[in-house]
């Protein structure tokens, strides 16, 4: 397909999802909007994922497959951004599903309302025997109206109603907006979605929502969503915090600073509750770090859980 005819670029990082990737890619191939390119970044898979996507590429000229050594989802998505020719971009995960009218409806809404990005809802489904599956909600209530918001307005409403979700798979984004603000995925960490999606909202002048669960997230064993909290999780969240604080320090707008503080408070308190499973020396250092840097954002109850929950349950 000629570059000038590409309306949407869909970027799909793939790493060892041979069991699911065919279904995920086919859900993009079957979209009702046909003028798209499907950019698959094979991130050093060691299973048969590459063979599966190459087979699909042979059947559909819109699919491009690139391989790299394993560098993580952020680097893979950034590689996709660098290769994207569409006016809009959508990030798809290689083990999930997307309803077939999603890209068409998002494209139309963004064009009609001149949006920087549009966001929508999702549903989860469990694949196999997943123990202790997290209770996740990807739905927004009626607090968000069918109108154009600034990113800060939409972000604040979601935070006030505990409905913010960081998944980039729920956002359909104008490529020019990403390039104008140099928004990329932070490499080398997990929970990079938190930083990427928050940055979208902090920069957006025009955004809107479609009230429909287009995205179907698969909860499966051995995924980031279902693994126990670890030091790697903590590193990711602390990096996200540091980068968002940098953004806050560069603005003088009270509304933006206040909204960032609300987000950081919600995220850090949730992280601290999860971090009680870490070895005690790490918990002690985390408690000191929170009290020293962010004591106005952290509740005393959260610090108590961090320091004493595992001791009480012994």
Short mmCIF file of C-alpha atoms in Angstrom, two decimals, residues 159 191 194-195 198 236-242 244 261-274 298:
data_model
loop_
_atom_site.label_atom_id
_atom_site.label_comp_id
_atom_site.label_asym_id
_atom_site.label_seq_id
_atom_site.Cartn_x
_atom_site.Cartn_y
_atom_site.Cartn_z
CA UNK A 159 -8.75 10.19 38.84
CA UNK A 191 4.94 -0.13 33.93
CA UNK A 194 1.83 4.52 33.22
CA UNK A 195 4.31 7.17 32.09
CA UNK A 198 -0.13 10.05 31.68
CA UNK A 236 9.37 0.77 37.17
CA UNK A 237 6.99 2.69 39.41
CA UNK A 238 9.78 4.77 40.95
CA UNK A 239 11.07 5.67 37.50
CA UNK A 240 7.56 6.71 36.44
CA UNK A 241 7.29 8.85 39.56
CA UNK A 242 10.62 10.56 38.93
CA UNK A 244 6.33 12.77 36.12
CA UNK A 261 -0.20 15.25 42.74
CA UNK A 262 -3.54 13.45 42.78
CA UNK A 263 -2.26 10.86 40.32
CA UNK A 264 1.01 10.32 42.17
CA UNK A 265 -0.81 9.95 45.48
CA UNK A 266 -3.13 7.27 44.08
CA UNK A 267 -0.33 5.40 42.32
CA UNK A 268 2.22 5.53 45.14
CA UNK A 269 -0.24 4.45 47.83
CA UNK A 270 -1.28 1.49 45.63
CA UNK A 271 2.38 0.59 45.03
CA UNK A 272 3.21 0.71 48.72
CA UNK A 273 0.34 -1.66 49.53
CA UNK A 274 1.69 -4.15 46.98
CA UNK A 298 1.48 9.04 51.14
#
